[in-house]
Amino acid sequence: MSAVPKIDAPLACPTLSWRNRFAALGERFYTTMPADPVPNPRWVAVSDSCARELGFPHDWWQREDWHALEVFSGNAQWPGMQPLASVYSGHQFGVWAGQLGDGRALWLGEVDTASGPVGLQLKGSGRTPYARMGDGRAVLRSSIREFLGSEAMHALGIPTTRALCVTASPLPVRREQIETAAVVTRVAPSFIRFGHFEHFSYQLGPEEGHDALRRLADFVIEHQMPECRDAANPYAALLETATRRTAELIAQWQAVGFCHGVMNTDNMSVLGLTIDYGPYGFLDAFDPGHICNHSDEQGRYAYGRQPSVAFWNLHALAQALLPLIGESDDALAALEPYKTVFPRALMSRMRAKLGLATERDTDQALVDALMTRMAQDKVDFTIAFRRLSGFSTADDADNAAVRDVFIDREGFDAWARDYRDRLRAESSVDAERAVAMNRVNPKFVLRNHLAEQAIRQARGDDFSEVQRLLKVLERPFDEQPEHSAYADFPPDWAQHIEVSCSS
């Protein structure tokens, strides 16, 4: 592994002070190491939105004295960076996988921002001790998908890791075929996963492991969940906080039609962030059984199973924290809120998607009836809800725009009568409701075929579509008539796109 030179750049990040609080935990938690350089790096895309949150100037990536391209390709370090790869374990597809870790990722350190300290991490920066025979690289296609997916989810208002930039290199990488390397820079308040806790609960002996487990939990409470400090049982409070945040997150996923694809415990953030954009996808035709990951042969992580899988993963986290929590009843009590928080959060979002300003006991039945009809007719999820914003409560309205996306028109008409009655019961005003619904029902999501088109161009060294698509996805709720093609029904060939764990 080649050493990475430090650059003497006095103007590099003049407003930033680098630190890495995670490093204070000690060497049981990580391995300090440099990135493995790549040849001839070049910019694919940068997120101006993410850069602003970090306090970077608008031209940060173009400043020659910053050497940013080299830094964020893993070829150099700014003064103060402390690259390290963390160790964790986890359950993969429901099976204990033992030790895992950052096999191709390095935490560079943290910077202070207006919203608090955030960490930066390179993904695809080379082999680490946790690579498990892997090459430590990420390929261009998956790196583009992670970059766009992260920023698209942020624009949708869904908790997620961010992506500052993605760089590419002609370095060959073997997957199913020879591809080229790329590096994504991820940004988040923390990259700590359920699997970090599992590792120290199970992998080491009780004395050493449980001491490390306590240190990790105390670290999270001190820096990420200070509200847990004064609880009667701070570790149970940590678990309950993770439970509530995860419940809210999954409700947001379901409401926007997002499928993660690999909800292993090592891919679950203790902060309730969407993390690890591998074989993810947004629903086209609505199908509760949709499997976005070609590697998921049993459908464990199908769209409709995500809520129950998240609860399963939380039980795994609870088991890992049990040596600190003490009583199993206390751990179970900390998990209990999921059963009410998730359905309440999801129903709240579905009411908003339907433009309902009040709550009624019949709302669940109204939502269920719509989703049943959408599943029967394989109705496009995003388009249907966006068009529903134009629904008219007038007696003579045919509401053709949304009606025509259903095969069973009479079935839709029956539902529409109930919907119209419900809207009238709360004196809903069509124009006002349309504005409110368009704030929660996106017009643009990162469909697989849009990502695929950008990737195909990028493989020819044309990154313009990645950059263009990023700009569209940063404003998912706006009409953007000049980009209406990005909101069209997917082409027939999109049905044959396969996304797997290979990246």
XYZ file of C-alpha atoms in Angstrom:
503
model
C 0.000 0.000 0.000
C 1.475 3.346 -1.052
C 1.919 6.146 1.418
C -0.126 9.277 0.836
C 1.882 12.513 0.974
C 0.668 15.340 3.136
C 0.313 18.607 1.284
C 1.624 21.781 2.792
C -1.339 23.920 1.868
C -1.732 26.892 4.215
C -4.847 28.035 2.343
C -6.451 24.609 2.460
C -9.732 24.940 4.336
C -8.709 28.132 6.168
C -11.982 28.139 8.135
C -11.877 24.456 9.069
C -10.201 22.760 11.983
C -9.861 19.014 11.532
C -10.261 16.519 14.346
C -11.372 12.931 14.776
C -13.169 12.309 18.066
C -13.691 8.658 17.164
C -9.905 8.194 17.286
C -9.989 8.934 21.021
C -11.789 5.625 21.594
C -8.540 3.720 21.086
C -7.002 1.239 18.700
C -9.487 -1.551 19.457
C -11.992 0.446 17.431
C -10.034 1.146 14.256
C -6.856 0.959 12.243
C -5.072 4.165 11.332
C -3.900 4.109 7.739
C -3.643 6.210 4.575
C -5.715 5.782 1.466
C -4.335 3.869 -1.486
C -3.669 6.375 -4.313
C -5.327 6.148 -7.724
C -3.825 7.275 -11.034
C -5.059 10.258 -13.018
C -8.116 11.221 -10.939
C -10.718 13.587 -12.351
C -13.892 15.185 -11.065
C -17.187 13.493 -11.864
C -19.457 15.790 -9.830
C -19.568 17.894 -6.678
C -22.511 18.856 -4.480
C -22.584 22.601 -3.979
C -25.306 22.142 -1.372
C -23.192 19.801 0.724
C -20.119 21.985 0.318
C -21.996 25.025 1.606
C -22.981 23.129 4.751
C -19.306 22.327 5.322
C -18.389 25.980 4.963
C -16.457 25.488 1.727
C -16.345 28.432 -0.714
C -18.210 27.947 -3.980
C -15.007 27.338 -5.963
C -13.325 25.044 -3.428
C -12.842 22.194 -5.868
C -11.246 24.479 -8.473
C -8.651 26.059 -6.198
C -5.247 24.797 -7.226
C -3.731 25.509 -3.820
C -6.345 23.287 -2.137
C -5.370 20.172 -4.124
C -8.928 19.013 -3.487
C -9.012 16.549 -6.374
C -6.001 14.725 -4.953
C -7.340 14.856 -1.387
C -10.775 13.474 -2.230
C -9.349 10.788 -4.493
C -7.169 9.493 -1.659
C -3.895 10.728 -3.124
C -3.139 13.381 -0.507
C -4.130 14.626 2.920
C -4.865 18.076 4.233
C -3.061 18.940 7.482
C -5.064 17.657 10.444
C -6.736 14.737 8.690
C -6.473 11.407 10.550
C -7.605 8.658 8.176
C -8.815 5.484 9.883
C -10.898 2.419 9.114
C -13.268 1.262 11.846
C -14.080 -2.307 12.811
C -17.630 -3.598 13.235
C -19.582 -6.830 12.808
C -23.152 -7.616 11.857
C -25.945 -9.803 10.568
C -26.129 -10.059 6.782
C -29.406 -11.321 5.303
C -30.367 -12.432 8.803
C -27.222 -14.518 9.375
C -24.415 -13.609 11.762
C -21.430 -12.668 9.581
C -18.851 -12.021 12.283
C -16.230 -9.322 11.910
C -16.748 -6.891 9.061
C -15.592 -3.274 9.134
C -14.671 -0.459 6.785
C -13.242 -2.667 4.080
C -12.902 0.151 1.572
C -13.696 3.279 3.535
C -11.623 5.719 5.569
C -12.842 8.345 8.034
C -10.803 11.479 7.303
C -11.903 13.367 10.389
C -14.487 15.930 11.414
C -15.093 19.598 10.777
C -17.317 22.008 12.667
C -20.342 23.332 10.825
C -23.303 25.516 11.726
C -25.285 22.352 12.524
C -22.503 20.732 14.547
C -19.476 18.519 13.848
C -19.686 16.307 10.781
C -17.343 13.598 9.592
C -16.015 13.005 6.097
C -15.313 9.548 4.761
C -13.780 8.279 1.545
C -15.469 5.201 0.052
C -13.471 3.226 -2.474
C -10.105 4.402 -1.172
C -8.383 1.010 -1.132
C -7.951 -2.149 0.879
C -8.047 -2.041 4.685
C -7.530 -4.827 7.249
C -11.311 -5.333 7.163
C -11.589 -5.853 3.391
C -12.144 -9.631 3.728
C -10.222 -10.499 0.540
C -11.779 -7.545 -1.298
C -9.822 -5.003 -3.281
C -11.070 -2.027 -1.268
C -12.257 -0.234 -4.356
C -15.609 1.057 -5.538
C -16.503 1.217 -9.210
C -17.756 4.201 -11.164
C -21.345 2.980 -11.578
C -21.958 2.329 -7.874
C -20.176 5.525 -6.851
C -22.381 7.608 -9.112
C -25.452 5.873 -7.707
C -24.354 6.535 -4.125
C -23.519 10.162 -4.857
C -26.850 10.864 -6.564
C -28.866 8.760 -4.135
C -27.465 10.499 -1.073
C -28.156 13.966 -2.384
C -31.569 13.015 -3.782
C -32.688 11.660 -0.404
C -31.434 14.775 1.368
C -33.433 16.949 -1.013
C -36.508 14.847 -0.224
C -36.029 15.679 3.456
C -35.121 12.117 4.461
C -32.305 11.640 7.024
C -29.229 10.412 5.175
C -25.504 10.507 4.820
C -24.546 13.215 2.319
C -22.122 13.088 -0.608
C -19.701 15.944 -1.158
C -18.195 14.703 -4.396
C -17.264 11.746 -6.547
C -14.010 11.349 -8.463
C -13.040 8.818 -11.122
C -9.846 7.076 -12.145
C -8.957 4.827 -15.104
C -7.654 2.277 -12.570
C -9.189 -1.089 -13.620
C -11.353 -2.896 -11.067
C -12.663 -6.414 -11.579
C -16.277 -7.179 -10.710
C -18.456 -9.307 -13.019
C -16.378 -7.571 -15.665
C -13.533 -5.086 -15.721
C -14.729 -1.638 -14.646
C -12.989 1.535 -13.487
C -12.469 2.916 -10.002
C -14.125 5.866 -8.313
C -14.150 7.436 -4.851
C -17.173 8.986 -3.101
C -16.752 11.417 -0.222
C -19.520 10.811 2.295
C -20.550 13.284 4.978
C -22.485 12.563 8.194
C -22.590 13.480 11.892
C -21.466 9.906 12.540
C -20.924 6.674 10.631
C -21.534 4.439 13.672
C -23.735 1.467 12.847
C -25.687 -1.171 14.735
C -22.824 -3.471 13.801
C -20.307 -1.465 15.822
C -22.190 -2.401 18.977
C -22.616 -6.001 17.862
C -18.889 -6.328 17.330
C -17.895 -5.370 20.836
C -20.737 -7.315 22.402
C -19.921 -10.599 20.654
C -16.469 -10.649 19.080
C -14.296 -10.007 22.120
C -14.361 -11.690 25.515
C -16.903 -10.347 28.019
C -14.382 -8.380 30.043
C -12.574 -6.653 27.170
C -15.536 -6.511 24.818
C -18.060 -5.158 27.280
C -15.644 -2.478 28.428
C -15.250 -1.421 24.790
C -19.007 -1.646 24.308
C -19.516 0.721 27.224
C -16.958 3.151 25.856
C -18.678 3.137 22.471
C -22.132 3.666 23.982
C -20.833 6.458 26.220
C -19.218 8.042 23.161
C -22.508 8.033 21.235
C -24.419 9.421 24.209
C -21.882 12.172 24.827
C -21.543 13.341 21.239
C -24.772 12.319 19.478
C -27.490 11.700 22.080
C -26.835 13.990 25.061
C -30.514 13.788 25.986
C -29.830 10.227 27.192
C -27.234 11.227 29.799
C -29.604 11.872 32.660
C -31.967 8.985 32.005
C -32.412 6.376 34.726
C -30.791 3.887 32.341
C -28.773 5.832 29.724
C -28.131 2.714 27.616
C -31.804 1.824 27.451
C -32.417 5.455 26.514
C -29.850 5.137 23.715
C -31.694 2.099 22.389
C -35.054 3.837 22.612
C -33.700 6.873 20.768
C -32.323 4.648 18.009
C -35.676 2.856 17.913
C -37.680 6.039 17.494
C -35.344 7.476 14.878
C -35.347 4.252 12.906
C -39.146 4.066 13.016
C -39.424 7.606 11.662
C -36.844 6.881 8.969
C -38.567 3.746 7.694
C -41.897 5.584 7.578
C -40.252 8.164 5.336
C -38.803 5.449 3.112
C -42.182 3.779 2.690
C -43.983 7.040 2.007
C -41.684 7.994 -0.844
C -41.356 4.478 -2.290
C -37.686 3.996 -1.417
C -36.204 0.500 -1.277
C -32.837 0.141 0.448
C -31.975 -3.312 -0.803
C -29.460 -4.414 1.863
C -30.817 -3.743 5.341
C -28.110 -5.716 7.127
C -27.363 -4.615 10.685
C -23.993 -3.301 9.536
C -25.871 -1.035 7.114
C -28.094 0.514 9.791
C -27.090 3.867 11.310
C -27.558 4.242 15.055
C -28.565 7.847 14.329
C -31.421 6.810 12.064
C -29.743 7.907 8.829
C -30.025 6.242 5.458
C -26.566 4.784 4.921
C -24.813 2.578 2.336
C -26.457 3.163 -1.020
C -25.857 -0.140 -2.768
C -28.626 -1.871 -4.722
C -31.284 0.650 -3.731
C -34.134 1.908 -5.859
C -37.313 3.962 -5.977
C -40.532 2.188 -6.913
C -41.787 2.571 -10.451
C -44.899 0.372 -10.614
C -46.227 -0.055 -7.091
C -45.593 -3.566 -5.841
C -45.301 -4.253 -2.090
C -43.232 -7.327 -2.935
C -40.761 -5.443 -5.100
C -37.154 -6.610 -4.619
C -34.656 -4.007 -5.762
C -31.564 -6.121 -5.030
C -30.884 -8.835 -7.603
C -28.751 -10.611 -4.981
C -31.692 -10.871 -2.554
C -32.989 -14.182 -3.857
C -35.342 -14.759 -0.912
C -36.805 -11.242 -0.955
C -35.820 -10.570 2.640
C -35.461 -6.863 1.918
C -38.470 -6.388 -0.347
C -40.185 -3.005 -0.084
C -43.116 -4.279 1.969
C -40.825 -6.074 4.424
C -38.628 -3.110 5.283
C -40.601 -2.095 8.396
C -40.415 -5.567 9.929
C -36.745 -5.994 8.997
C -35.918 -2.697 10.694
C -37.620 -3.943 13.866
C -35.649 -7.218 13.613
C -32.441 -5.214 13.318
C -33.373 -3.165 16.363
C -33.787 -6.397 18.307
C -30.247 -7.316 17.238
C -29.049 -3.945 18.526
C -30.928 -4.515 21.778
C -29.263 -7.885 22.221
C -25.872 -6.280 21.669
C -26.592 -3.569 24.248
C -28.060 -5.963 26.804
C -24.788 -6.287 28.814
C -25.064 -2.538 29.463
C -28.834 -2.255 29.809
C -28.967 -5.092 32.308
C -32.531 -6.385 32.302
C -34.100 -7.820 29.171
C -37.414 -6.232 30.155
C -35.759 -2.800 29.996
C -34.412 -3.572 26.534
C -37.813 -4.759 25.326
C -39.433 -1.638 26.762
C -36.971 0.499 24.777
C -38.045 -1.310 21.596
C -41.752 -1.010 22.273
C -42.163 2.530 20.830
C -41.463 1.181 17.337
C -44.894 -0.445 17.321
C -46.633 2.901 17.658
C -44.117 5.408 16.257
C -43.765 3.721 12.864
C -47.470 3.325 11.995
C -48.274 6.781 13.347
C -45.432 8.375 11.375
C -46.381 6.529 8.203
C -50.053 7.411 8.533
C -49.175 11.051 9.109
C -47.170 11.078 5.897
C -49.874 9.291 3.936
C -52.450 11.830 5.110
C -50.142 14.562 3.869
C -49.725 12.779 0.540
C -53.527 12.711 0.209
C -53.832 16.324 1.270
C -55.807 15.548 4.416
C -55.536 18.315 6.980
C -57.415 16.529 9.779
C -57.454 13.047 11.264
C -60.332 10.580 11.076
C -60.622 6.942 12.038
C -61.565 6.005 8.474
C -58.328 7.392 6.991
C -56.427 4.125 7.291
C -59.093 2.323 5.275
C -58.985 5.069 2.638
C -55.220 4.764 2.312
C -55.304 0.968 2.275
C -57.937 0.946 -0.446
C -55.850 3.225 -2.634
C -52.679 1.206 -2.143
C -54.548 -2.022 -2.914
C -55.810 -0.588 -6.197
C -52.354 0.742 -7.048
C -50.826 -2.688 -6.418
C -53.486 -4.468 -8.481
C -52.926 -2.183 -11.459
C -49.146 -1.773 -10.962
C -49.641 1.988 -10.937
C -46.553 4.185 -11.003
C -46.035 5.229 -7.377
C -44.504 8.675 -7.854
C -46.625 9.747 -10.804
C -49.904 8.654 -9.209
C -49.409 10.675 -6.030
C -48.104 13.703 -7.915
C -51.133 13.694 -10.224
C -53.476 13.200 -7.286
C -52.602 16.730 -6.190
C -54.703 17.978 -9.088
C -57.776 16.082 -7.902
C -60.954 18.150 -8.101
C -63.849 17.731 -5.691
C -66.338 19.172 -8.209
C -69.261 16.886 -9.041
C -68.563 16.961 -12.771
C -64.789 16.484 -12.528
C -63.438 13.363 -14.250
C -59.928 13.722 -12.763
C -58.583 12.076 -15.896
C -54.950 12.894 -15.189
C -54.794 10.546 -12.225
C -57.673 8.271 -13.263
C -55.895 7.282 -16.465
C -52.924 5.752 -14.668
C -55.268 3.031 -13.361
C -56.328 0.081 -15.489
C -59.488 -0.471 -13.465
C -61.105 2.934 -14.018
C -64.327 1.958 -12.277
C -62.374 0.761 -9.284
C -60.608 4.095 -9.107
C -63.932 5.928 -9.460
C -65.295 4.064 -6.456
C -62.281 5.056 -4.383
C -62.419 8.626 -5.705
C -65.987 9.028 -4.457
C -64.878 8.140 -0.936
C -61.885 10.441 -1.273
C -64.073 13.306 -2.499
C -66.439 12.851 0.434
C -63.526 12.842 2.842
C -62.114 16.075 1.389
C -65.470 17.778 1.451
C -65.993 16.754 5.073
C -63.053 18.953 6.072
C -63.959 21.719 3.594
C -60.776 21.190 1.621
C -60.002 23.846 -1.006
C -58.667 22.271 -4.192
C -56.093 24.936 -5.036
C -54.710 25.168 -1.511
C -54.590 21.409 -1.161
C -52.716 21.045 -4.449
C -49.955 23.346 -3.230
C -49.622 21.433 0.038
C -49.605 18.031 -1.687
C -46.937 19.096 -4.149
C -44.687 19.910 -1.216
C -44.714 16.266 -0.077
C -45.278 14.310 -3.303
C -42.110 14.642 -5.380
C -42.237 15.047 -9.104
C -38.664 13.809 -9.495
C -37.009 10.796 -7.862
C -33.856 8.933 -8.823
C -35.342 6.175 -10.910
C -33.001 3.380 -11.954
C -33.163 4.224 -15.633
C -32.168 7.842 -14.960
C -29.139 6.696 -12.996
C -28.338 4.138 -15.688
C -28.374 6.782 -18.440
C -25.995 8.961 -16.437
C -23.697 5.987 -15.769
C -23.567 4.994 -19.432
C -22.476 8.499 -20.417
C -19.964 8.611 -17.578
C -18.323 5.420 -18.796
C -17.510 7.395 -21.946
C -15.888 10.136 -19.831
C -18.924 12.382 -20.208
C -20.070 13.375 -16.728
C -22.503 16.061 -17.820
C -25.590 13.914 -17.239
C -24.531 13.148 -13.670
C -24.229 16.869 -13.013
C -27.493 17.684 -14.796
C -29.409 14.970 -12.974
C -28.039 16.182 -9.636
C -29.456 19.649 -10.267
C -32.886 18.213 -11.102
C -32.939 15.981 -8.026
C -31.973 18.855 -5.740
C -35.442 20.331 -6.406
C -37.680 17.245 -6.376
C -40.923 19.076 -5.534
C -40.592 21.894 -8.076
C -42.299 21.676 -11.448
C -39.115 22.301 -13.502
C -40.993 22.126 -16.826
C -37.709 22.269 -18.743
C -36.831 18.899 -17.200
C -40.251 17.225 -17.462
C -38.743 14.225 -19.282
C -37.085 13.204 -16.014
C -40.567 12.763 -14.499
C -41.980 10.602 -17.305
C -43.006 6.970 -17.008
C -39.945 4.724 -17.189
C -39.163 3.175 -20.577
C -39.769 -0.538 -21.144
C -36.062 -1.341 -20.978
C -35.965 -0.054 -17.387
C -37.765 -3.232 -16.271
C -34.659 -5.229 -17.152
C -32.167 -3.215 -15.103
C -30.620 -5.391 -12.422
C -28.851 -3.898 -9.424
C -26.936 -6.200 -7.107
C -24.551 -6.077 -4.158
C -21.585 -6.055 -6.529
C -19.944 -2.643 -6.470
